[in-house]
PDB file of C-alpha atoms in Angstrom:
ATOM      1  CA  UNK A 261     -19.656 -27.658   0.881  1.00  0.00           C
ATOM      2  CA  UNK A 262     -18.207 -24.800   3.078  1.00  0.00           C
ATOM      3  CA  UNK A 263     -15.688 -24.277   0.475  1.00  0.00           C
ATOM      4  CA  UNK A 264     -17.505 -25.231  -2.753  1.00  0.00           C
ATOM      5  CA  UNK A 265     -21.372 -25.162  -2.628  1.00  0.00           C
ATOM      6  CA  UNK A 266     -23.271 -27.829  -4.714  1.00  0.00           C
ATOM      7  CA  UNK A 267     -24.989 -26.738  -7.518  1.00  0.00           C
ATOM      8  CA  UNK A 268     -28.837 -26.306  -7.523  1.00  0.00           C
ATOM      9  CA  UNK A 269     -30.578 -28.113 -10.480  1.00  0.00           C
ATOM     10  CA  UNK A 270     -31.598 -24.710 -11.931  1.00  0.00           C
ATOM     11  CA  UNK A 271     -27.943 -23.593 -12.283  1.00  0.00           C
ATOM     12  CA  UNK A 272     -27.149 -27.064 -14.106  1.00  0.00           C
ATOM     13  CA  UNK A 273     -30.166 -26.562 -16.230  1.00  0.00           C
ATOM     14  CA  UNK A 274     -29.526 -23.297 -17.626  1.00  0.00           C
ATOM     15  CA  UNK A 275     -25.703 -23.945 -18.052  1.00  0.00           C
ATOM     16  CA  UNK A 276     -26.880 -27.060 -20.342  1.00  0.00           C
ATOM     17  CA  UNK A 277     -29.319 -24.788 -22.044  1.00  0.00           C
ATOM     18  CA  UNK A 278     -26.773 -22.403 -23.093  1.00  0.00           C
ATOM     19  CA  UNK A 279     -24.370 -24.937 -24.169  1.00  0.00           C
ATOM     20  CA  UNK A 280     -26.984 -26.696 -26.297  1.00  0.00           C
ATOM     21  CA  UNK A 281     -28.479 -23.661 -27.862  1.00  0.00           C
ATOM     22  CA  UNK A 282     -26.545 -20.406 -27.438  1.00  0.00           C
ATOM     23  CA  UNK A 283     -22.744 -21.518 -27.328  1.00  0.00           C
ATOM     24  CA  UNK A 284     -20.576 -19.002 -29.433  1.00  0.00           C
ATOM     25  CA  UNK A 285     -17.581 -16.801 -28.831  1.00  0.00           C
ATOM     26  CA  UNK A 286     -18.675 -13.743 -26.982  1.00  0.00           C
ATOM     27  CA  UNK A 287     -17.750 -10.182 -28.549  1.00  0.00           C
ATOM     28  CA  UNK A 288     -16.171 -12.238 -31.546  1.00  0.00           C
ATOM     29  CA  UNK A 289     -18.847 -12.486 -34.005  1.00  0.00           C
ATOM     30  CA  UNK A 290     -21.859 -10.686 -35.743  1.00  0.00           C
ATOM     31  CA  UNK A 291     -23.823 -14.141 -36.329  1.00  0.00           C
ATOM     32  CA  UNK A 292     -26.962 -14.967 -34.390  1.00  0.00           C
ATOM     33  CA  UNK A 293     -25.578 -17.273 -31.796  1.00  0.00           C
ATOM     34  CA  UNK A 294     -22.477 -15.023 -31.143  1.00  0.00           C
ATOM     35  CA  UNK A 295     -25.093 -12.084 -30.599  1.00  0.00           C
ATOM     36  CA  UNK A 296     -27.191 -14.306 -28.079  1.00  0.00           C
ATOM     37  CA  UNK A 297     -24.208 -15.277 -26.227  1.00  0.00           C
ATOM     38  CA  UNK A 298     -22.922 -11.860 -25.958  1.00  0.00           C
ATOM     39  CA  UNK A 299     -26.088 -10.580 -24.749  1.00  0.00           C
ATOM     40  CA  UNK A 300     -26.278 -13.425 -21.959  1.00  0.00           C
ATOM     41  CA  UNK A 301     -22.470 -12.598 -21.016  1.00  0.00           C
ATOM     42  CA  UNK A 302     -23.420  -8.903 -20.586  1.00  0.00           C
ATOM     43  CA  UNK A 303     -26.942  -9.616 -18.646  1.00  0.00           C
ATOM     44  CA  UNK A 304     -24.908 -11.551 -16.332  1.00  0.00           C
ATOM     45  CA  UNK A 305     -22.347  -8.901 -15.797  1.00  0.00           C
ATOM     46  CA  UNK A 306     -25.300  -6.433 -15.106  1.00  0.00           C
ATOM     47  CA  UNK A 307     -26.956  -8.969 -12.771  1.00  0.00           C
ATOM     48  CA  UNK A 308     -23.807  -9.516 -10.646  1.00  0.00           C
ATOM     49  CA  UNK A 309     -23.177  -5.587 -10.699  1.00  0.00           C
ATOM     50  CA  UNK A 310     -26.547  -5.240  -9.164  1.00  0.00           C
ATOM     51  CA  UNK A 311     -26.039  -7.984  -6.660  1.00  0.00           C
ATOM     52  CA  UNK A 312     -23.109  -5.940  -5.144  1.00  0.00           C
ATOM     53  CA  UNK A 313     -24.234  -2.482  -5.670  1.00  0.00           C
ATOM     54  CA  UNK A 314     -21.920  -1.678  -8.492  1.00  0.00           C
ATOM     55  CA  UNK A 315     -22.065  -0.286 -12.056  1.00  0.00           C
ATOM     56  CA  UNK A 316     -21.617  -2.490 -15.127  1.00  0.00           C
ATOM     57  CA  UNK A 317     -18.371  -1.142 -16.097  1.00  0.00           C
ATOM     58  CA  UNK A 318     -17.119  -1.947 -12.656  1.00  0.00           C
ATOM     59  CA  UNK A 319     -17.313  -5.961 -13.023  1.00  0.00           C
ATOM     60  CA  UNK A 320     -14.544  -7.780 -14.501  1.00  0.00           C
ATOM     61  CA  UNK A 321     -15.024 -11.587 -15.244  1.00  0.00           C
ATOM     62  CA  UNK A 322     -11.992 -13.667 -14.187  1.00  0.00           C
ATOM     63  CA  UNK A 323     -11.494 -17.556 -13.798  1.00  0.00           C
ATOM     64  CA  UNK A 324     -11.618 -17.337  -9.853  1.00  0.00           C
ATOM     65  CA  UNK A 325     -11.214 -14.953  -6.944  1.00  0.00           C
ATOM     66  CA  UNK A 326      -7.307 -15.912  -6.867  1.00  0.00           C
ATOM     67  CA  UNK A 327      -6.916 -14.591 -10.421  1.00  0.00           C
ATOM     68  CA  UNK A 328      -8.911 -11.495  -9.541  1.00  0.00           C
ATOM     69  CA  UNK A 329      -6.613 -10.660  -6.672  1.00  0.00           C
ATOM     70  CA  UNK A 330      -3.420 -11.481  -8.710  1.00  0.00           C
ATOM     71  CA  UNK A 331      -4.936  -9.309 -11.416  1.00  0.00           C
ATOM     72  CA  UNK A 332      -4.970  -6.271  -9.344  1.00  0.00           C
ATOM     73  CA  UNK A 333      -1.399  -7.188  -7.831  1.00  0.00           C
ATOM     74  CA  UNK A 334       0.332  -7.823 -11.289  1.00  0.00           C
ATOM     75  CA  UNK A 335      -1.435  -4.770 -12.927  1.00  0.00           C
ATOM     76  CA  UNK A 336       0.093  -2.602 -10.138  1.00  0.00           C
ATOM     77  CA  UNK A 337       3.500  -4.272 -10.596  1.00  0.00           C
ATOM     78  CA  UNK A 338       3.154  -3.330 -14.403  1.00  0.00           C
ATOM     79  CA  UNK A 339       2.179   0.300 -13.426  1.00  0.00           C
ATOM     80  CA  UNK A 340       5.333   0.278 -11.232  1.00  0.00           C
ATOM     81  CA  UNK A 341       7.467  -0.781 -13.824  1.00  0.00           C
ATOM     82  CA  UNK A 342       6.449   2.232 -16.000  1.00  0.00           C
ATOM     83  CA  UNK A 343       3.406   0.836 -18.015  1.00  0.00           C
ATOM     84  CA  UNK A 344       0.229   2.588 -18.432  1.00  0.00           C
ATOM     85  CA  UNK A 345       1.371   6.030 -19.053  1.00  0.00           C
ATOM     86  CA  UNK A 346       0.349   9.031 -16.899  1.00  0.00           C
ATOM     87  CA  UNK A 347      -3.146   7.523 -15.875  1.00  0.00           C
ATOM     88  CA  UNK A 348      -1.164   4.506 -14.051  1.00  0.00           C
ATOM     89  CA  UNK A 349       1.346   6.795 -12.110  1.00  0.00           C
ATOM     90  CA  UNK A 350      -1.184   6.575  -9.058  1.00  0.00           C
ATOM     91  CA  UNK A 351      -0.729   2.946  -8.862  1.00  0.00           C
ATOM     92  CA  UNK A 352       3.464   3.093  -8.970  1.00  0.00           C
ATOM     93  CA  UNK A 353       5.221   1.663  -6.052  1.00  0.00           C
ATOM     94  CA  UNK A 354       8.684   2.604  -5.037  1.00  0.00           C
ATOM     95  CA  UNK A 355      10.958   1.447  -2.279  1.00  0.00           C
ATOM     96  CA  UNK A 356       9.965   2.681   1.087  1.00  0.00           C
ATOM     97  CA  UNK A 357       6.245   2.244   0.277  1.00  0.00           C
ATOM     98  CA  UNK A 358       4.322  -0.405   2.307  1.00  0.00           C
ATOM     99  CA  UNK A 359       1.579  -3.059   1.599  1.00  0.00           C
ATOM    100  CA  UNK A 360      -0.590  -3.944   4.743  1.00  0.00           C
ATOM    101  CA  UNK A 361      -2.508  -7.401   4.928  1.00  0.00           C
ATOM    102  CA  UNK A 362      -3.519  -9.177   8.156  1.00  0.00           C
ATOM    103  CA  UNK A 363      -2.435 -12.525   9.781  1.00  0.00           C
ATOM    104  CA  UNK A 364      -5.620 -14.250   8.816  1.00  0.00           C
ATOM    105  CA  UNK A 365      -5.566 -13.969   4.961  1.00  0.00           C
ATOM    106  CA  UNK A 366      -6.028 -16.753   2.603  1.00  0.00           C
ATOM    107  CA  UNK A 367      -3.006 -17.517   0.693  1.00  0.00           C
ATOM    108  CA  UNK A 368      -4.851 -16.049  -2.687  1.00  0.00           C
ATOM    109  CA  UNK A 369      -4.738 -12.544  -0.575  1.00  0.00           C
ATOM    110  CA  UNK A 370      -1.313 -12.965   0.828  1.00  0.00           C
ATOM    111  CA  UNK A 371       1.100 -14.552  -1.926  1.00  0.00           C
ATOM    112  CA  UNK A 372       0.162 -11.994  -4.544  1.00  0.00           C
ATOM    113  CA  UNK A 373       1.044  -9.109  -2.261  1.00  0.00           C
ATOM    114  CA  UNK A 374       4.349 -11.117  -1.352  1.00  0.00           C
ATOM    115  CA  UNK A 375       5.308 -11.619  -5.041  1.00  0.00           C
ATOM    116  CA  UNK A 376       4.391  -7.703  -5.561  1.00  0.00           C
ATOM    117  CA  UNK A 377       6.716  -6.645  -2.551  1.00  0.00           C
ATOM    118  CA  UNK A 378       9.686  -8.911  -3.936  1.00  0.00           C
ATOM    119  CA  UNK A 379       9.107  -7.227  -7.514  1.00  0.00           C
ATOM    120  CA  UNK A 380       9.062  -3.659  -6.497  1.00  0.00           C
ATOM    121  CA  UNK A 381      11.066  -3.598  -3.113  1.00  0.00           C
ATOM    122  CA  UNK A 382       8.478  -2.383  -1.075  1.00  0.00           C
ATOM    123  CA  UNK A 383       7.691  -3.526   2.457  1.00  0.00           C
ATOM    124  CA  UNK A 384       4.926  -5.901   3.335  1.00  0.00           C
ATOM    125  CA  UNK A 385       3.499  -5.796   6.822  1.00  0.00           C
ATOM    126  CA  UNK A 386       0.495  -7.480   8.579  1.00  0.00           C
ATOM    127  CA  UNK A 387      -1.964  -6.806  11.293  1.00  0.00           C
ATOM    128  CA  UNK A 388      -1.620  -9.407  13.634  1.00  0.00           C
ATOM    129  CA  UNK A 389      -4.661 -11.400  15.540  1.00  0.00           C
ATOM    130  CA  UNK A 390      -5.813 -11.301  19.172  1.00  0.00           C
ATOM    131  CA  UNK A 391      -6.206 -14.515  21.136  1.00  0.00           C
ATOM    132  CA  UNK A 392     -10.162 -14.266  20.444  1.00  0.00           C
ATOM    133  CA  UNK A 393      -9.306 -14.288  16.639  1.00  0.00           C
ATOM    134  CA  UNK A 394     -10.166 -10.709  15.787  1.00  0.00           C
ATOM    135  CA  UNK A 395      -7.687  -8.177  14.321  1.00  0.00           C
ATOM    136  CA  UNK A 396      -5.563  -6.206  16.753  1.00  0.00           C
ATOM    137  CA  UNK A 397      -7.044  -2.843  15.559  1.00  0.00           C
ATOM    138  CA  UNK A 398      -4.973  -1.009  18.302  1.00  0.00           C
ATOM    139  CA  UNK A 399      -1.804  -2.280  16.476  1.00  0.00           C
ATOM    140  CA  UNK A 400      -3.370  -1.586  13.097  1.00  0.00           C
ATOM    141  CA  UNK A 401      -3.645   2.172  13.843  1.00  0.00           C
ATOM    142  CA  UNK A 402       0.053   2.204  14.398  1.00  0.00           C
ATOM    143  CA  UNK A 403       0.894   0.112  11.230  1.00  0.00           C
ATOM    144  CA  UNK A 404      -1.180   2.399   8.816  1.00  0.00           C
ATOM    145  CA  UNK A 405       1.066   5.256   8.047  1.00  0.00           C
ATOM    146  CA  UNK A 406       1.928   7.767   5.169  1.00  0.00           C
ATOM    147  CA  UNK A 407       3.960   4.995   3.386  1.00  0.00           C
ATOM    148  CA  UNK A 408       1.034   2.629   3.287  1.00  0.00           C
ATOM    149  CA  UNK A 409      -0.124   2.335  -0.285  1.00  0.00           C
ATOM    150  CA  UNK A 410      -2.536  -0.883  -0.320  1.00  0.00           C
ATOM    151  CA  UNK A 411      -4.291  -2.446   2.495  1.00  0.00           C
ATOM    152  CA  UNK A 412      -5.737  -5.779   1.675  1.00  0.00           C
ATOM    153  CA  UNK A 413      -7.793  -7.963   3.866  1.00  0.00           C
ATOM    154  CA  UNK A 414     -10.641 -10.629   4.011  1.00  0.00           C
ATOM    155  CA  UNK A 415     -14.164  -9.558   4.896  1.00  0.00           C
ATOM    156  CA  UNK A 416     -14.823 -12.846   6.603  1.00  0.00           C
ATOM    157  CA  UNK A 417     -12.041 -15.310   7.637  1.00  0.00           C
ATOM    158  CA  UNK A 418     -12.293 -18.573   5.691  1.00  0.00           C
ATOM    159  CA  UNK A 419     -10.988 -20.458   8.852  1.00  0.00           C
ATOM    160  CA  UNK A 420     -12.450 -18.965  12.011  1.00  0.00           C
ATOM    161  CA  UNK A 421     -15.551 -17.103  10.482  1.00  0.00           C
ATOM    162  CA  UNK A 422     -14.661 -13.798  12.220  1.00  0.00           C
ATOM    163  CA  UNK A 423     -15.991 -10.737  10.373  1.00  0.00           C
ATOM    164  CA  UNK A 424     -13.632  -7.853  10.065  1.00  0.00           C
ATOM    165  CA  UNK A 425     -14.571  -4.191  10.649  1.00  0.00           C
ATOM    166  CA  UNK A 426     -14.416  -2.977   6.994  1.00  0.00           C
ATOM    167  CA  UNK A 427     -15.426   0.404   7.898  1.00  0.00           C
ATOM    168  CA  UNK A 428     -12.770   0.905  10.401  1.00  0.00           C
ATOM    169  CA  UNK A 429     -10.213  -0.373   8.215  1.00  0.00           C
ATOM    170  CA  UNK A 430     -11.389   1.448   5.199  1.00  0.00           C
ATOM    171  CA  UNK A 431     -11.354   4.680   7.332  1.00  0.00           C
ATOM    172  CA  UNK A 432      -7.670   3.883   8.167  1.00  0.00           C
ATOM    173  CA  UNK A 433      -6.731   3.505   4.522  1.00  0.00           C
ATOM    174  CA  UNK A 434      -8.579   6.652   3.465  1.00  0.00           C
ATOM    175  CA  UNK A 435      -6.539   8.491   5.936  1.00  0.00           C
ATOM    176  CA  UNK A 436      -3.413   7.914   4.338  1.00  0.00           C
ATOM    177  CA  UNK A 437      -4.532   7.728   0.651  1.00  0.00           C
ATOM    178  CA  UNK A 438      -4.198   3.757   0.355  1.00  0.00           C
ATOM    179  CA  UNK A 439      -5.992   1.553  -1.863  1.00  0.00           C
ATOM    180  CA  UNK A 440      -8.501  -1.130  -0.435  1.00  0.00           C
ATOM    181  CA  UNK A 441      -8.603  -4.529  -1.733  1.00  0.00           C
ATOM    182  CA  UNK A 442     -11.439  -6.678  -0.141  1.00  0.00           C
ATOM    183  CA  UNK A 443     -11.576 -10.345  -0.231  1.00  0.00           C
ATOM    184  CA  UNK A 444     -15.222 -11.045  -0.317  1.00  0.00           C
ATOM    185  CA  UNK A 445     -15.010 -14.754  -0.980  1.00  0.00           C
ATOM    186  CA  UNK A 446     -16.694 -15.763   2.165  1.00  0.00           C
ATOM    187  CA  UNK A 447     -19.289 -12.751   2.606  1.00  0.00           C
ATOM    188  CA  UNK A 448     -20.683 -12.326  -0.940  1.00  0.00           C
ATOM    189  CA  UNK A 449     -22.552 -15.638  -0.459  1.00  0.00           C
ATOM    190  CA  UNK A 450     -23.900 -14.829   2.906  1.00  0.00           C
ATOM    191  CA  UNK A 451     -24.136 -10.975   3.387  1.00  0.00           C
ATOM    192  CA  UNK A 452     -26.124  -8.221   1.195  1.00  0.00           C
ATOM    193  CA  UNK A 453     -22.823  -6.590  -0.084  1.00  0.00           C
ATOM    194  CA  UNK A 454     -23.017  -3.144  -1.366  1.00  0.00           C
ATOM    195  CA  UNK A 455     -19.468  -2.236  -2.301  1.00  0.00           C
ATOM    196  CA  UNK A 456     -20.239   1.633  -2.843  1.00  0.00           C
ATOM    197  CA  UNK A 457     -21.446   1.657   0.644  1.00  0.00           C
ATOM    198  CA  UNK A 458     -18.341  -0.466   1.961  1.00  0.00           C
ATOM    199  CA  UNK A 459     -16.197   2.367  -0.050  1.00  0.00           C
ATOM    200  CA  UNK A 460     -13.607  -0.272  -1.062  1.00  0.00           C
ATOM    201  CA  UNK A 461     -11.618   0.284  -4.222  1.00  0.00           C
ATOM    202  CA  UNK A 462     -11.405  -3.423  -5.243  1.00  0.00           C
ATOM    203  CA  UNK A 463     -13.246  -6.547  -4.296  1.00  0.00           C
ATOM    204  CA  UNK A 464     -12.948 -10.383  -5.266  1.00  0.00           C
ATOM    205  CA  UNK A 465     -15.276 -13.209  -5.093  1.00  0.00           C
ATOM    206  CA  UNK A 466     -15.940 -16.675  -6.849  1.00  0.00           C
ATOM    207  CA  UNK A 467     -19.043 -18.345  -8.197  1.00  0.00           C
ATOM    208  CA  UNK A 468     -18.284 -21.780  -6.943  1.00  0.00           C
ATOM    209  CA  UNK A 469     -18.684 -20.762  -3.334  1.00  0.00           C
ATOM    210  CA  UNK A 470     -22.280 -19.236  -4.065  1.00  0.00           C
ATOM    211  CA  UNK A 471     -24.193 -21.915  -6.112  1.00  0.00           C
ATOM    212  CA  UNK A 472     -22.647 -20.788  -9.359  1.00  0.00           C
ATOM    213  CA  UNK A 473     -20.435 -22.762 -11.761  1.00  0.00           C
ATOM    214  CA  UNK A 474     -16.655 -23.317 -11.293  1.00  0.00           C
ATOM    215  CA  UNK A 475     -14.120 -21.486 -13.193  1.00  0.00           C
ATOM    216  CA  UNK A 476     -15.985 -18.074 -12.695  1.00  0.00           C
ATOM    217  CA  UNK A 477     -14.612 -15.387 -10.522  1.00  0.00           C
ATOM    218  CA  UNK A 478     -15.469 -11.619 -10.241  1.00  0.00           C
ATOM    219  CA  UNK A 479     -13.221  -8.612  -9.744  1.00  0.00           C
ATOM    220  CA  UNK A 480     -14.898  -5.471  -8.849  1.00  0.00           C
ATOM    221  CA  UNK A 481     -13.139  -2.414  -9.132  1.00  0.00           C
ATOM    222  CA  UNK A 482     -13.945   1.537  -9.207  1.00  0.00           C
ATOM    223  CA  UNK A 483     -14.388   2.199 -13.170  1.00  0.00           C
ATOM    224  CA  UNK A 484     -11.753   5.084 -12.809  1.00  0.00           C
ATOM    225  CA  UNK A 485      -9.215   2.659 -11.281  1.00  0.00           C
ATOM    226  CA  UNK A 486      -9.951  -0.086 -13.579  1.00  0.00           C
ATOM    227  CA  UNK A 487      -9.493   2.078 -16.716  1.00  0.00           C
ATOM    228  CA  UNK A 488      -6.274   3.525 -15.217  1.00  0.00           C
ATOM    229  CA  UNK A 489      -4.727   0.070 -14.629  1.00  0.00           C
ATOM    230  CA  UNK A 490      -2.390  -1.079 -17.246  1.00  0.00           C
ATOM    231  CA  UNK A 491      -3.263  -4.447 -18.686  1.00  0.00           C
ATOM    232  CA  UNK A 492      -2.236  -7.815 -16.886  1.00  0.00           C
ATOM    233  CA  UNK A 493      -3.115 -10.521 -19.407  1.00  0.00           C
ATOM    234  CA  UNK A 494      -2.865  -9.510 -22.980  1.00  0.00           C
ATOM    235  CA  UNK A 495      -4.346 -10.976 -26.021  1.00  0.00           C
ATOM    236  CA  UNK A 496      -7.118 -10.816 -28.804  1.00  0.00           C
ATOM    237  CA  UNK A 497      -9.941  -8.594 -28.904  1.00  0.00           C
ATOM    238  CA  UNK A 498      -8.493  -5.936 -26.280  1.00  0.00           C
ATOM    239  CA  UNK A 499      -7.155  -3.463 -28.497  1.00  0.00           C
ATOM    240  CA  UNK A 500      -7.851  -0.300 -30.491  1.00  0.00           C
ATOM    241  CA  UNK A 501      -4.847  -0.332 -32.607  1.00  0.00           C
ATOM    242  CA  UNK A 502      -2.013  -2.944 -33.080  1.00  0.00           C
ATOM    243  CA  UNK A 503       1.372  -2.794 -34.704  1.00  0.00           C
ATOM    244  CA  UNK A 504       4.156  -5.093 -34.799  1.00  0.00           C
ATOM    245  CA  UNK A 505       5.792  -2.978 -32.176  1.00  0.00           C
ATOM    246  CA  UNK A 506       2.956  -1.668 -29.933  1.00  0.00           C
ATOM    247  CA  UNK A 507      -0.804  -1.447 -29.080  1.00  0.00           C
ATOM    248  CA  UNK A 508      -3.403   0.811 -27.756  1.00  0.00           C
ATOM    249  CA  UNK A 509      -5.773  -1.040 -25.358  1.00  0.00           C
ATOM    250  CA  UNK A 510      -9.518  -0.704 -25.126  1.00  0.00           C
ATOM    251  CA  UNK A 511     -11.200   0.716 -21.751  1.00  0.00           C
TER     252      UNK A 511
END
């Protein structure tokens, strides 16, 4: 169960209780069950926010951590294509810009950036690993430069268990104004995370690794960044107005 934790009976029981007594479309109805389901849905969001030291409006539900990281990468890609208006200009990538990852990344925190690099023409670089399994921070300092726009890295390696120096990496990113994306899948179940203290811009983790149900992931993002990103997946109940040609989206 190093990758997927077993589910305690209390988790299974509360899921069964929900499906038997409160199952309804969240945020989609005014009847009693819909109100109860929505309350449970938002209470869970607030609980997760407290768990990682975030605000309620900084928690986005996803299907897993892979989708959470893809959400950020594809939304930045949409911004780079001109979507999102003036608010999204801060995310736009241009030829000559760089994305920096590490050599120890899980595919979920590598492939989305490879794809973003291919779509936008930016350069993808990586921080190499030393013989003892730690990051070569001396090389990292040389790789971070004025062209670095995104630094994405894992908090704890899912393969060798090394804990990366988040504060040092964040400081490097902040020195050049780069966004920080943290893969917290291995750390969220075991550490007392505080994303505000870590000073990361985005973080992702998944329920199935921390005693929760499968099919639930979390994206943390600074509220001002989440509100500035253009949408990634579009559909119902996410608009203020819509016509046959365009839409205005909710926060």
